[in-house]
XYZ file of C-alpha atoms in Angstrom:
488
model
C 64.200 94.252 189.824
C 61.616 91.390 188.067
C 62.949 88.806 186.336
C 61.846 89.797 182.952
C 63.014 93.214 181.503
C 60.482 95.446 179.807
C 62.436 95.770 176.770
C 65.551 95.024 175.044
C 68.349 97.000 173.176
C 70.955 95.655 170.924
C 73.955 97.485 170.070
C 76.032 99.883 172.842
C 77.502 102.268 170.733
C 76.966 105.759 171.712
C 73.645 106.035 170.685
C 72.457 102.695 171.972
C 74.211 103.480 175.714
C 72.369 106.569 175.763
C 68.962 105.330 174.616
C 69.063 102.783 177.321
C 70.220 105.193 180.079
C 67.420 107.117 179.044
C 64.678 104.219 179.311
C 66.026 103.243 182.344
C 65.760 106.892 183.977
C 62.298 106.726 182.568
C 61.226 103.535 184.895
C 61.635 100.572 182.419
C 63.955 97.641 182.694
C 66.108 96.885 179.924
C 67.954 93.964 178.570
C 71.282 94.818 176.893
C 73.626 92.973 174.545
C 76.292 93.489 172.374
C 78.260 91.248 169.344
C 81.533 92.230 171.413
C 80.077 90.835 174.809
C 83.185 92.724 176.798
C 81.433 95.885 176.015
C 77.653 94.396 177.644
C 80.496 93.993 180.913
C 81.775 97.187 180.452
C 78.650 98.868 180.402
C 77.144 96.962 183.355
C 80.210 97.670 185.946
C 80.368 101.562 184.429
C 77.662 103.727 183.401
C 74.904 101.167 183.888
C 76.116 100.387 187.372
C 73.456 99.833 190.308
C 70.624 100.539 187.717
C 67.738 98.240 186.230
C 70.048 96.645 183.538
C 70.459 93.056 182.615
C 73.498 92.286 180.760
C 73.301 89.213 178.242
C 76.361 87.280 176.708
C 74.030 85.526 173.942
C 70.659 85.869 172.049
C 69.139 83.234 173.521
C 69.981 84.583 177.290
C 68.710 88.094 175.554
C 65.312 86.411 174.665
C 64.994 84.548 177.921
C 65.137 87.825 180.040
C 62.009 89.715 178.114
C 58.800 89.946 179.059
C 56.162 89.004 176.263
C 55.564 90.087 173.945
C 59.220 90.593 173.725
C 60.329 94.120 172.312
C 64.177 94.513 171.091
C 65.737 97.382 169.861
C 68.513 97.302 167.159
C 70.938 100.264 167.262
C 73.304 98.435 164.743
C 75.135 99.661 161.579
C 72.702 99.925 158.628
C 72.599 97.304 156.133
C 73.567 93.848 156.360
C 74.135 94.128 160.029
C 70.622 94.679 160.708
C 69.492 91.885 158.613
C 71.895 89.374 160.079
C 70.523 90.605 163.704
C 67.195 90.101 162.628
C 67.744 86.512 161.370
C 69.422 85.642 164.588
C 66.309 86.923 166.616
C 63.949 85.348 164.452
C 65.559 82.197 165.873
C 64.712 82.886 169.719
C 61.603 85.211 169.318
C 58.395 84.130 169.082
C 55.297 84.962 167.205
C 53.703 88.643 168.459
C 57.297 89.491 169.421
C 58.536 93.072 167.962
C 61.794 94.053 166.329
C 62.633 97.783 166.224
C 65.266 99.042 164.174
C 66.440 102.104 165.364
C 69.382 102.944 162.956
C 69.660 104.702 159.907
C 68.191 102.499 157.639
C 67.118 102.775 153.823
C 63.067 103.201 154.063
C 63.024 100.644 150.967
C 65.275 98.181 153.118
C 62.685 98.602 155.959
C 59.637 97.729 153.586
C 61.282 94.453 152.656
C 62.071 93.616 156.253
C 58.565 94.532 157.591
C 57.280 92.369 154.958
C 60.027 89.485 155.951
C 59.422 89.846 159.666
C 55.791 89.601 159.221
C 55.697 86.377 157.063
C 57.207 84.974 160.327
C 54.396 86.242 162.712
C 56.182 88.973 164.392
C 56.103 92.808 164.182
C 58.437 94.914 162.873
C 59.237 98.868 163.437
C 61.629 100.934 161.493
C 62.164 104.203 163.382
C 64.006 107.495 162.639
C 65.726 108.427 166.092
C 67.017 112.073 165.817
C 69.301 114.384 168.250
C 72.319 112.858 168.444
C 74.265 111.831 171.562
C 72.502 114.149 173.741
C 69.265 113.934 172.211
C 69.563 110.109 172.763
C 70.147 110.373 176.386
C 67.980 113.540 177.316
C 64.919 112.928 175.075
C 65.216 112.365 171.023
C 62.986 112.893 168.075
C 61.494 109.731 167.282
C 59.538 108.712 164.214
C 58.212 105.142 164.008
C 56.754 103.105 161.062
C 56.108 99.291 160.217
C 53.569 96.947 161.632
C 50.550 99.117 162.904
C 49.827 96.402 165.379
C 53.146 97.169 167.078
C 52.631 100.637 167.719
C 50.642 100.117 170.855
C 53.107 97.870 172.458
C 56.165 100.019 171.826
C 54.137 103.371 172.452
C 54.981 103.511 176.178
C 58.625 103.179 175.803
C 59.350 105.418 172.901
C 56.884 108.200 173.807
C 58.356 108.169 177.463
C 61.760 108.883 176.037
C 61.263 111.053 173.437
C 61.772 114.801 173.719
C 58.691 116.992 175.021
C 57.584 119.979 173.662
C 55.312 122.586 175.508
C 52.207 123.604 174.138
C 50.644 127.127 174.708
C 47.429 125.896 175.660
C 47.682 122.155 177.339
C 50.213 119.830 178.191
C 53.783 119.088 176.899
C 53.179 116.294 174.016
C 56.117 113.790 172.738
C 57.979 114.545 169.931
C 57.137 110.734 168.641
C 53.909 109.564 167.210
C 52.924 106.742 164.631
C 53.909 107.877 161.094
C 52.753 105.222 159.215
C 52.936 101.728 157.521
C 56.558 99.586 156.342
C 58.935 102.292 155.482
C 57.200 105.532 156.254
C 59.325 106.178 159.535
C 62.720 106.057 157.811
C 61.410 107.763 154.744
C 60.421 110.877 157.111
C 63.587 110.569 159.010
C 65.658 110.232 155.627
C 63.905 113.727 154.478
C 64.661 115.074 157.935
C 68.124 114.322 157.585
C 68.200 116.048 154.048
C 66.370 119.190 155.491
C 69.236 119.019 158.156
C 71.798 118.855 155.223
C 70.015 121.923 153.497
C 69.808 123.820 156.633
C 73.613 123.267 157.555
C 74.564 124.162 154.464
C 72.288 127.578 154.178
C 74.240 128.283 157.509
C 77.513 127.702 156.175
C 77.120 129.924 152.954
C 75.832 132.670 155.610
C 78.893 132.402 157.520
C 81.278 132.249 154.044
C 79.634 135.578 152.893
C 80.008 137.227 156.383
C 83.662 136.252 156.354
C 85.060 136.647 153.188
C 82.869 139.507 151.376
C 82.022 141.405 154.959
C 85.226 140.427 156.482
C 83.918 139.621 159.773
C 85.858 137.942 162.561
C 84.382 134.921 164.348
C 83.729 136.586 167.285
C 81.707 138.949 165.496
C 79.635 136.504 163.680
C 78.818 134.639 166.738
C 77.377 138.133 167.991
C 75.456 138.107 164.834
C 74.207 134.320 165.230
C 73.419 134.804 168.721
C 71.019 137.704 168.083
C 69.000 135.740 165.304
C 68.841 132.719 167.777
C 66.407 135.200 169.861
C 64.007 135.537 166.522
C 62.558 133.796 163.913
C 65.475 131.726 163.316
C 65.738 130.310 166.904
C 66.924 126.589 166.460
C 69.503 124.265 167.373
C 71.674 124.972 164.284
C 71.678 128.662 164.863
C 72.480 128.258 168.571
C 75.561 125.710 167.880
C 76.877 127.917 165.120
C 77.051 130.679 167.655
C 78.953 128.433 170.041
C 81.195 127.196 167.200
C 82.007 130.556 166.107
C 82.932 131.633 169.859
C 85.138 128.727 170.346
C 88.855 129.507 171.184
C 91.666 126.665 170.450
C 94.489 126.649 173.179
C 96.175 129.564 171.501
C 93.179 131.650 171.703
C 92.220 131.755 168.018
C 88.981 130.803 166.876
C 88.946 126.926 166.476
C 86.922 127.102 163.407
C 89.617 128.669 161.147
C 91.838 125.100 161.830
C 89.221 123.079 160.921
C 89.691 121.593 157.416
C 87.028 122.263 154.982
C 86.434 118.969 153.980
C 82.558 117.965 154.902
C 81.426 114.031 155.975
C 78.300 112.621 154.945
C 76.663 109.064 155.822
C 74.137 108.814 153.019
C 71.190 109.809 154.019
C 71.090 113.089 152.158
C 72.171 111.408 149.155
C 69.201 108.788 149.691
C 66.860 111.849 149.785
C 68.149 113.313 146.504
C 67.784 109.662 144.877
C 63.929 109.583 146.155
C 63.346 112.941 144.743
C 64.772 111.917 141.450
C 62.293 108.836 141.640
C 59.124 110.896 142.315
C 60.075 113.718 140.139
C 60.240 116.052 142.998
C 62.483 119.290 142.503
C 64.320 118.632 145.623
C 66.995 121.480 144.404
C 68.370 122.606 147.632
C 69.111 119.551 149.436
C 70.390 118.429 146.279
C 73.067 121.354 146.021
C 73.682 120.772 149.949
C 74.983 117.200 149.229
C 76.798 118.355 145.918
C 78.285 121.104 148.023
C 79.621 118.543 150.406
C 80.879 116.339 147.332
C 82.620 119.307 146.378
C 84.388 119.938 149.465
C 85.977 116.494 149.812
C 87.710 117.066 146.447
C 90.255 119.619 148.556
C 93.524 118.663 146.801
C 91.918 118.914 143.306
C 90.348 122.077 144.500
C 93.998 123.593 145.728
C 95.298 122.734 141.972
C 92.284 124.335 140.751
C 92.735 127.745 142.549
C 96.274 127.878 141.497
C 94.708 127.910 137.536
C 91.634 129.928 137.992
C 91.194 133.385 139.490
C 87.924 134.923 140.305
C 86.817 138.678 141.569
C 88.375 139.504 144.676
C 85.714 140.004 147.222
C 84.763 143.761 147.814
C 82.064 145.148 149.881
C 81.381 148.987 149.683
C 77.320 149.246 150.956
C 75.834 149.154 154.396
C 77.138 146.448 156.187
C 74.633 146.347 159.147
C 71.743 146.511 156.281
C 73.580 143.582 154.318
C 73.482 141.444 157.458
C 70.006 141.710 157.993
C 69.382 140.809 154.300
C 71.539 137.487 154.791
C 69.175 136.863 157.799
C 65.883 137.413 155.564
C 67.384 135.440 152.755
C 68.578 132.669 155.127
C 64.895 132.163 156.740
C 63.285 132.406 153.173
C 65.504 129.777 151.807
C 65.130 127.861 155.006
C 61.201 128.221 153.984
C 61.790 126.674 150.383
C 63.861 123.584 151.736
C 61.150 122.557 154.002
C 58.494 123.021 151.346
C 60.402 120.790 148.913
C 61.144 118.222 151.926
C 57.533 117.940 152.593
C 56.532 117.780 148.568
C 58.801 114.852 148.753
C 57.139 113.425 151.380
C 53.539 113.869 149.888
C 54.564 112.231 146.734
C 56.056 109.203 148.507
C 52.682 109.243 150.589
C 50.474 108.933 147.347
C 52.751 106.038 145.949
C 52.878 104.028 149.106
C 49.439 105.080 150.102
C 50.799 106.319 153.676
C 48.447 108.815 155.656
C 51.048 111.412 156.849
C 49.857 113.747 159.195
C 52.239 116.508 157.963
C 51.554 118.846 161.150
C 52.315 116.303 163.299
C 55.456 115.336 161.649
C 56.369 119.191 162.088
C 55.743 118.692 166.022
C 58.038 115.777 166.170
C 60.656 117.624 164.536
C 59.633 120.549 166.826
C 61.966 119.180 169.823
C 64.979 116.685 170.320
C 66.020 116.337 166.589
C 68.913 118.420 164.927
C 66.597 120.626 162.640
C 64.460 121.682 166.086
C 63.352 125.011 165.652
C 60.438 127.453 166.613
C 59.872 127.712 162.950
C 58.359 124.455 162.957
C 55.682 125.383 165.142
C 54.292 127.480 162.406
C 54.580 124.588 159.796
C 52.448 122.639 161.956
C 50.020 125.796 162.500
C 49.986 125.876 158.209
C 49.016 122.030 157.909
C 46.233 122.176 160.714
C 44.885 124.911 158.969
C 44.739 123.106 155.849
C 45.745 119.366 156.027
C 45.875 119.290 151.966
C 48.138 122.230 151.569
C 49.753 122.129 148.183
C 52.832 123.754 149.043
C 54.083 125.456 152.057
C 55.101 128.464 149.985
C 51.233 129.198 149.796
C 50.208 129.189 153.176
C 49.525 133.018 153.940
C 52.212 133.252 156.769
C 55.077 131.700 154.839
C 53.819 133.420 151.669
C 54.210 136.855 153.296
C 57.768 136.281 154.313
C 58.723 135.221 151.158
C 57.417 138.454 149.562
C 58.851 140.501 151.919
C 62.134 138.912 151.963
C 62.488 138.883 147.933
C 64.541 142.050 147.600
C 67.122 141.210 150.329
C 67.163 137.610 149.064
C 68.240 138.798 145.580
C 70.635 141.189 147.045
C 72.542 138.444 148.658
C 72.436 136.018 145.702
C 73.510 138.844 143.596
C 76.242 139.753 146.054
C 77.485 136.286 146.033
C 77.734 135.765 142.418
C 79.394 138.998 141.707
C 81.981 138.581 144.621
C 82.509 135.198 143.367
C 81.593 133.567 146.599
C 80.041 129.829 145.955
C 76.162 130.125 147.393
C 74.533 126.748 145.790
C 71.637 126.618 148.429
C 70.959 130.129 148.505
C 70.863 130.488 144.553
C 69.001 127.137 144.098
C 66.692 128.345 146.566
C 65.795 131.686 144.773
C 66.017 129.957 141.548
C 63.155 127.291 142.506
C 60.639 130.566 143.813
C 61.201 131.971 140.456
C 60.475 128.840 138.844
C 57.554 128.109 140.964
C 55.894 131.575 140.827
C 56.368 131.556 136.777
C 53.247 131.113 134.829
C 55.067 130.149 131.665
C 58.540 128.257 131.568
C 60.850 127.619 128.465
C 59.435 123.747 128.562
C 57.980 124.566 125.319
C 61.288 125.021 123.432
C 62.498 121.856 125.398
C 59.436 119.826 124.282
C 59.805 121.248 120.829
C 63.278 119.815 120.903
C 62.282 116.291 122.204
C 59.618 116.041 119.680
C 62.197 117.216 116.930
C 65.049 114.223 117.473
C 62.505 111.541 119.354
C 59.292 112.427 118.132
C 57.998 112.593 121.936
C 54.917 115.028 121.196
C 54.025 117.874 122.889
C 50.715 119.549 123.935
C 49.117 123.122 122.766
C 48.199 126.124 124.464
C 45.209 126.616 122.283
C 43.814 122.712 122.744
C 42.627 120.916 125.972
C 45.369 119.228 127.907
C 45.645 115.784 127.322
C 45.607 115.968 123.614
C 49.129 115.434 122.004
C 50.781 116.594 118.822
C 53.832 115.514 116.814
C 55.326 117.554 114.060
C 57.434 116.492 111.371
C 59.866 119.126 111.772
C 62.654 118.203 109.173
C 59.922 117.451 106.625
C 61.134 113.918 106.437
C 60.837 112.586 109.522
C 57.569 110.642 108.972
C 54.519 110.979 110.793
C 55.083 108.199 113.816
C 55.364 109.685 117.041
C 56.358 108.074 120.689
C 53.932 106.273 122.298
C 54.562 107.507 125.705
C 54.592 111.251 127.123
C 55.907 111.694 130.925
C 54.745 115.162 132.248
């Protein structure tokens, strides 16, 4: 082992440990440090025994052990711990060294930190890492952004440890590439997590309809998801849903039936919704997925409410096999809407922050290693390769054809859920977004008239050119003064 290590990592929790093991397995020597130094010793004696690791007990030793320019990856809790660790590293690092935040940091924090670290003469990267515990060890999806000058310095390591995707006509490619300046990497990771929320909610609503409307057992549902995983819905989340539904508790009954129906969340889905509101993007499906988790958390209140209100008793009388196929098509169509909305959000952020996002490249980064990995993402990559300035994923001929053909099934599923009192907010909002998006005329004319009535906010007319604004004195005594701003 050489005296100097190729890269360092701070934070030996599950993700940190597995990432350094991944790095070492790809031929890199790694210095490790943890605030609780006993974890360093435990790791070196345990999973790291006999491997190319150097355990460090303080940051001065950590910095001295790294080759120049130094590269240190932080896998610490998002928020103040990241800022604190950066300041500690700045005290022992030198200009030209690179600090990498691999946690789930808010992209706005990453923008601030990039500017701060660069002002000290160092380089900064904020990178999304997706794939969970297993992905960190065997190959995650990695989405780096920050100081452009840092990318050539960390590219060999990050691309080596990332997941790889086989190409039809060529070598496999890493699920890691440069995303953009300052907070671009963490923004894309945030949207990834929001889409993950949406995918999971859609699957859960499918499960709920199968269970409570069709009366299917966990085993029967597992068989359906197994079949779906061999088609266009082939994905990590469909695969693990199959496995979960088939998993038996110690008494032989399905474990899933014994899990309390309260869902947790770490905040990235909420951040995605907040960003959508800030940029004016109708991110309806991801928003409903976040709210569904919030509603699930109100378990005690829902129990009390269930004793007060009664809805229709679910009853299905049709062709069960045909309806299961309707569910498959509705799930696929709704999934397309979720990704379309996510890409719209990334587009608006790119405009605001002048990021040159490679939409096809992002789909490729998500194609392997991450939680939302699926065959479906290959089609998104193809769509943006054919038309990089694609206005909306729904307008790509491949996806437009799927949506068009899925409409009858989609509507039957939503109607059945509503009629039978089964909550399906993600399915419903996906269809409502589609119906709104395909509408040449919406009732916003009345809404704008209301705004002008009570607030003199003005309106445009269909018989005049766009950009010309009018105000009506609706009551006859409101005057002619109108508001000076009009936001579309």
